[in-house]
CSV table of C-alpha atoms in Angstrom, one decimal:
chain,number,residue,atom,x,y,z
N,1,MET,CA,-0.2,0.0,0.0
N,2,ALA,CA,2.9,2.2,0.9
N,3,ALA,CA,4.6,2.0,-2.4
N,4,ARG,CA,1.8,2.2,-4.3
N,5,HIS,CA,0.9,5.6,-2.6
N,6,ASP,CA,4.4,6.7,-3.1
N,7,GLN,CA,4.3,5.6,-6.9
N,8,MET,CA,0.8,7.5,-7.2
N,9,MET,CA,2.1,10.5,-5.5
N,10,GLN,CA,5.2,10.5,-8.0
N,11,GLU,CA,3.0,10.4,-11.0
N,12,MET,CA,0.7,12.9,-10.0
N,13,PHE,CA,2.6,15.9,-8.8
N,14,GLY,CA,5.9,15.0,-10.5
N,15,ASP,CA,8.4,17.8,-9.6
N,16,ASN,CA,5.9,19.7,-7.6
N,17,LEU,CA,5.9,16.8,-5.0
N,18,PHE,CA,9.0,18.4,-3.1
N,19,LYS,CA,10.2,22.3,-3.5
N,20,ASN,CA,11.9,24.6,-1.4
N,21,GLU,CA,9.9,27.6,-1.2
N,22,GLN,CA,10.9,30.4,1.3
N,23,VAL,CA,7.7,31.5,2.7
N,24,ALA,CA,7.7,34.7,5.2
N,25,MET,CA,4.5,35.3,7.3
N,26,LEU,CA,4.3,38.6,9.2
N,27,LEU,CA,3.5,38.4,12.9
N,28,TYR,CA,2.5,41.5,14.7
N,29,PRO,CA,0.6,42.3,17.8
N,30,GLY,CA,-3.0,42.6,17.1
N,31,PHE,CA,-3.1,40.6,13.7
N,32,THR,CA,-6.3,38.5,12.9
N,33,ALA,CA,-5.2,34.8,13.9
N,34,LEU,CA,-7.7,33.2,11.2
N,35,ASP,CA,-6.3,35.5,8.3
N,36,LEU,CA,-2.8,33.5,9.3
N,37,VAL,CA,-3.8,30.4,10.8
N,38,GLY,CA,-5.7,29.1,7.7
N,39,PRO,CA,-3.0,30.0,5.0
N,40,HIS,CA,-0.2,28.9,7.3
N,41,TYR,CA,-2.1,25.4,7.4
N,42,PHE,CA,-2.0,24.9,3.4
N,43,PHE,CA,1.8,26.7,3.1
N,44,ALA,CA,2.9,24.0,5.7
N,45,CYS,CA,1.3,20.9,4.1
N,46,MET,CA,3.7,21.7,0.8
N,47,PHE,CA,6.5,19.2,1.5
N,48,GLY,CA,9.9,20.6,1.4
N,49,ALA,CA,8.7,24.5,1.7
N,50,LYS,CA,9.9,26.5,4.6
N,51,VAL,CA,7.5,28.9,6.5
N,52,HIS,CA,8.7,31.6,8.6
N,53,LEU,CA,6.8,33.5,11.1
N,54,VAL,CA,8.2,37.0,11.0
N,55,THR,CA,7.7,39.1,14.3
N,56,THR,CA,7.6,42.8,14.0
N,57,GLU,CA,8.9,42.6,17.5
N,58,ALA,CA,12.6,42.6,19.3
N,59,ASP,CA,12.6,38.8,20.6
N,60,LEU,CA,10.7,35.6,19.5
N,61,GLU,CA,8.3,36.0,22.5
N,62,PRO,CA,4.9,34.9,21.0
N,63,VAL,CA,2.5,37.5,19.6
N,64,ALA,CA,-0.7,38.1,20.6
N,65,SER,CA,-3.8,38.4,18.0
N,66,ASP,CA,-6.4,41.1,18.4
N,67,LEU,CA,-8.6,38.3,20.4
N,68,GLY,CA,-5.7,37.2,22.5
N,69,LEU,CA,-4.6,33.9,20.8
N,70,ALA,CA,-0.7,34.1,20.7
N,71,ILE,CA,1.4,32.4,17.9
N,72,ALA,CA,4.9,31.7,18.8
N,73,PRO,CA,7.4,33.4,15.7
N,74,THR,CA,10.3,31.6,14.5
N,75,ILE,CA,12.4,34.7,13.1
N,76,THR,CA,13.0,38.5,13.3
N,77,LEU,CA,12.6,41.2,10.3
N,78,GLU,CA,16.0,41.3,10.3
N,79,GLU,CA,16.7,37.4,10.1
N,80,THR,CA,14.2,36.9,7.4
N,81,PRO,CA,15.6,35.6,3.9
N,82,SER,CA,16.2,38.4,1.5
N,83,ASP,CA,14.7,36.6,-1.4
N,84,LEU,CA,11.2,35.3,-0.8
N,85,ASP,CA,9.0,32.8,-2.8
N,86,VAL,CA,5.9,34.3,-1.0
N,87,LEU,CA,5.2,37.5,1.1
N,88,PHE,CA,2.3,37.2,3.3
N,89,LEU,CA,0.7,39.7,5.4
N,90,PRO,CA,-2.6,39.0,7.6
N,91,GLY,CA,-5.1,41.9,8.6
N,92,GLY,CA,-6.6,43.7,11.7
N,93,THR,CA,-8.0,46.5,12.7
N,94,ARG,CA,-5.9,48.3,15.8
N,95,GLY,CA,-2.8,46.5,15.1
N,96,THR,CA,-2.8,46.6,11.5
N,97,LEU,CA,-3.2,50.4,12.0
N,98,ASP,CA,0.0,50.8,14.2
N,99,VAL,CA,1.7,48.8,11.4
N,100,MET,CA,0.7,51.2,8.6
N,101,LYS,CA,2.5,53.6,10.7
N,102,SER,CA,6.1,52.1,11.5
N,103,GLU,CA,8.7,53.0,8.9
N,104,ARG,CA,10.6,50.1,10.2
N,105,VAL,CA,7.8,47.5,9.2
N,106,LEU,CA,7.0,49.4,5.8
N,107,GLY,CA,10.5,49.4,5.2
N,108,TRP,CA,10.9,46.0,5.7
N,109,VAL,CA,7.7,45.2,3.2
N,110,SER,CA,8.9,47.1,0.5
N,111,ASP,CA,12.3,45.4,0.2
N,112,ARG,CA,11.0,41.9,0.4
N,113,ALA,CA,8.4,42.4,-2.1
N,114,SER,CA,11.1,44.1,-4.2
N,115,ARG,CA,12.2,40.7,-5.0
N,116,ALA,CA,9.3,38.2,-4.1
N,117,LYS,CA,8.0,36.0,-6.5
N,118,HIS,CA,4.4,36.1,-4.7
N,119,ILE,CA,3.1,39.5,-2.5
N,120,THR,CA,0.2,38.3,-0.8
N,121,SER,CA,-2.4,39.2,1.9
N,122,VAL,CA,-5.6,38.5,3.5
N,123,CYS,CA,-8.3,40.9,5.2
N,124,THR,CA,-7.0,44.3,6.0
N,125,GLY,CA,-3.4,43.1,5.1
N,126,SER,CA,-4.0,44.6,1.7
N,127,MET,CA,-4.5,48.0,3.5
N,128,ILE,CA,-0.4,47.2,4.6
N,129,LEU,CA,0.6,46.5,0.9
N,130,ALA,CA,-1.0,49.5,0.1
N,131,LYS,CA,0.5,51.9,2.4
N,132,ALA,CA,3.8,50.2,1.1
N,133,GLY,CA,2.9,51.5,-2.2
N,134,LEU,CA,2.7,47.8,-3.6
N,135,LEU,CA,-1.1,48.2,-5.0
N,136,GLU,CA,-1.0,51.4,-7.3
N,137,GLY,CA,-2.8,50.5,-10.2
N,138,LYS,CA,-3.4,46.8,-9.3
N,139,LYS,CA,-6.6,45.1,-8.7
N,140,ALA,CA,-7.2,43.9,-4.9
N,141,THR,CA,-9.5,43.0,-2.4
N,142,SER,CA,-9.7,43.6,1.6
N,143,HIS,CA,-12.3,42.9,4.1
N,144,TRP,CA,-15.9,44.3,3.1
N,145,ALA,CA,-15.5,47.3,5.5
N,146,THR,CA,-12.3,48.5,3.8
N,147,LEU,CA,-12.8,47.5,0.2
N,148,PRO,CA,-13.5,51.2,-0.8
N,149,VAL,CA,-10.6,52.6,0.7
N,150,LEU,CA,-8.3,50.8,-1.3
N,151,ALA,CA,-8.8,53.5,-3.9
N,152,ASP,CA,-7.5,56.0,-1.6
N,153,TYR,CA,-4.6,54.1,-2.1
N,154,GLY,CA,-4.5,54.3,-5.7
N,155,ALA,CA,-5.8,50.5,-5.8
N,156,ILE,CA,-8.5,49.1,-7.6
N,157,PRO,CA,-11.2,48.0,-5.3
N,158,THR,CA,-12.4,44.2,-6.4
N,159,ASP,CA,-15.2,42.6,-4.7
N,160,GLU,CA,-14.0,39.1,-5.3
N,161,ARG,CA,-13.2,36.4,-2.5
N,162,VAL,CA,-9.5,36.3,-4.2
N,163,VAL,CA,-8.0,38.4,-6.5
N,164,ARG,CA,-4.7,38.0,-8.6
N,165,ASP,CA,-3.1,40.9,-10.6
N,166,GLY,CA,0.6,40.0,-12.1
N,167,ASN,CA,2.1,38.3,-8.8
N,168,ILE,CA,-0.1,40.0,-6.1
N,169,LEU,CA,-2.4,37.7,-4.9
N,170,THR,CA,-5.3,39.4,-2.2
N,171,GLY,CA,-8.1,37.6,-0.1
N,172,ALA,CA,-11.0,39.3,1.3
N,173,GLY,CA,-11.9,39.2,5.0
N,174,VAL,CA,-10.7,36.5,7.4
N,175,SER,CA,-12.2,33.1,6.7
N,176,ALA,CA,-11.3,34.0,2.7
N,177,GLY,CA,-7.6,33.1,3.7
N,178,LEU,CA,-8.5,29.5,3.2
N,179,ASP,CA,-9.8,30.2,-0.3
N,180,PHE,CA,-6.7,32.4,-1.0
N,181,ALA,CA,-4.3,30.0,0.3
N,182,ILE,CA,-6.2,27.3,-2.1
N,183,ALA,CA,-5.5,29.4,-4.8
N,184,LEU,CA,-1.9,30.0,-4.1
N,185,VAL,CA,-1.1,26.6,-3.7
N,186,GLU,CA,-2.5,25.5,-6.9
N,187,GLN,CA,0.1,28.7,-8.8
N,188,LEU,CA,2.8,27.0,-6.5
N,189,ARG,CA,2.3,23.3,-7.0
N,190,GLY,CA,-0.4,22.7,-9.4
N,191,ARG,CA,-3.9,21.8,-9.1
N,192,LYS,CA,-3.9,18.4,-8.4
N,193,TYR,CA,-1.8,19.2,-5.4
N,194,ALA,CA,-4.1,22.0,-4.1
N,195,GLU,CA,-7.2,19.6,-4.6
N,196,ALA,CA,-5.0,17.0,-2.3
N,197,LEU,CA,-4.6,19.4,0.6
N,198,VAL,CA,-8.4,20.8,0.5
N,199,LEU,CA,-9.4,16.9,0.7
N,200,GLN,CA,-6.7,16.5,3.6
N,201,ALA,CA,-8.5,19.5,5.2
N,202,GLU,CA,-11.7,18.4,4.5
N,203,TYR,CA,-12.8,22.0,3.3
N,204,ALA,CA,-16.4,21.6,2.2
N,205,PRO,CA,-17.9,24.5,3.8
N,206,GLU,CA,-21.8,24.5,4.5
N,207,PRO,CA,-22.6,27.3,7.0
N,208,SER,CA,-25.8,27.0,8.9
N,209,ILE,CA,-26.2,30.8,8.3
N,210,LYS,CA,-25.7,32.4,5.1
N,211,ALA,CA,-24.6,35.9,5.9
N,212,GLY,CA,-21.0,36.4,4.7
N,213,SER,CA,-21.3,39.2,2.5
N,214,ILE,CA,-23.3,42.2,3.1
N,215,THR,CA,-25.6,41.2,0.3
N,216,ASP,CA,-26.5,38.1,1.9
N,217,ALA,CA,-26.8,39.6,5.5
N,218,SER,CA,-30.2,41.0,6.5
N,219,ALA,CA,-30.5,44.6,6.0
N,220,ASP,CA,-30.9,45.5,9.8
N,221,VAL,CA,-27.4,43.4,10.5
N,222,GLY,CA,-25.9,44.9,7.5
N,223,GLU,CA,-26.4,48.2,8.5
N,224,MET,CA,-25.2,48.1,12.2
N,225,MET,CA,-22.1,46.0,11.2
N,226,GLU,CA,-21.3,48.7,8.8
N,227,LEU,CA,-21.9,51.3,11.6
N,228,MET,CA,-19.6,49.3,13.8
N,229,PHE,CA,-16.6,49.3,11.5
N,230,SER,CA,-17.3,52.8,9.8
N,231,PRO,CA,-14.9,54.4,12.4
N,232,VAL,CA,-11.9,51.8,11.6
N,233,ALA,CA,-12.5,52.1,8.1
N,234,GLN,CA,-11.9,56.1,8.4
N,235,GLU,CA,-8.8,55.8,10.1
N,236,PHE,CA,-7.2,53.5,7.3
N,237,LYS,CA,-8.5,56.0,4.9
N,238,ALA,CA,-6.9,58.8,6.9
N,239,LEU,CA,-3.5,57.1,6.6
N,240,ALA,CA,-4.0,57.2,2.7
N,241,SER,CA,-3.0,60.8,2.9
N,242,GLY,CA,-0.4,60.3,6.0
């Protein structure tokens, strides 16, 4: 059985079975955990890929997400490989705004992006890319609450779950990170490899409540949530001219 399995994998994936992608996933205080954890699962399941969890902090102490889930980083900004296959930025709210005000972090993002094969984000991680000047004239997506704000940074807001423009791949809000990761794995390793990981993850969503977009949510819930997110969306907007 094991021999048959190995033979099938080799025949199905060929040179895509093992590679050595260098993947950098940014950790900063206040990031949204699901933005990162979903994609991390798919990236870390690629045989041979090296996934770096990069902290913005001075040491390798666990970095707390916006809801308190802490993730242990593996490397600092300065120690991150110069040449990356994938640069990935998760989103958040207050923590993301703080990162967008950091010349040190933005400088790191710009530097690594200048050589990265794939520049990527999920949720408001695209706001960091935009602030670093990487989305000018590019189609991109973000969380629905901040999607229109991308235009203030010169990007082209695109209301899709996953958006590709050249070597830039962005995912919409939070749970879209799973769809984003599948799309990127397909780019890196091919459709069959991505399909195998989708099956491994048993990713077959059937939400009991379909309200994952403003158009699907009931009108009163949609209005209430838009009012809740409006102030932070304005803060993202304000940084466009800062």
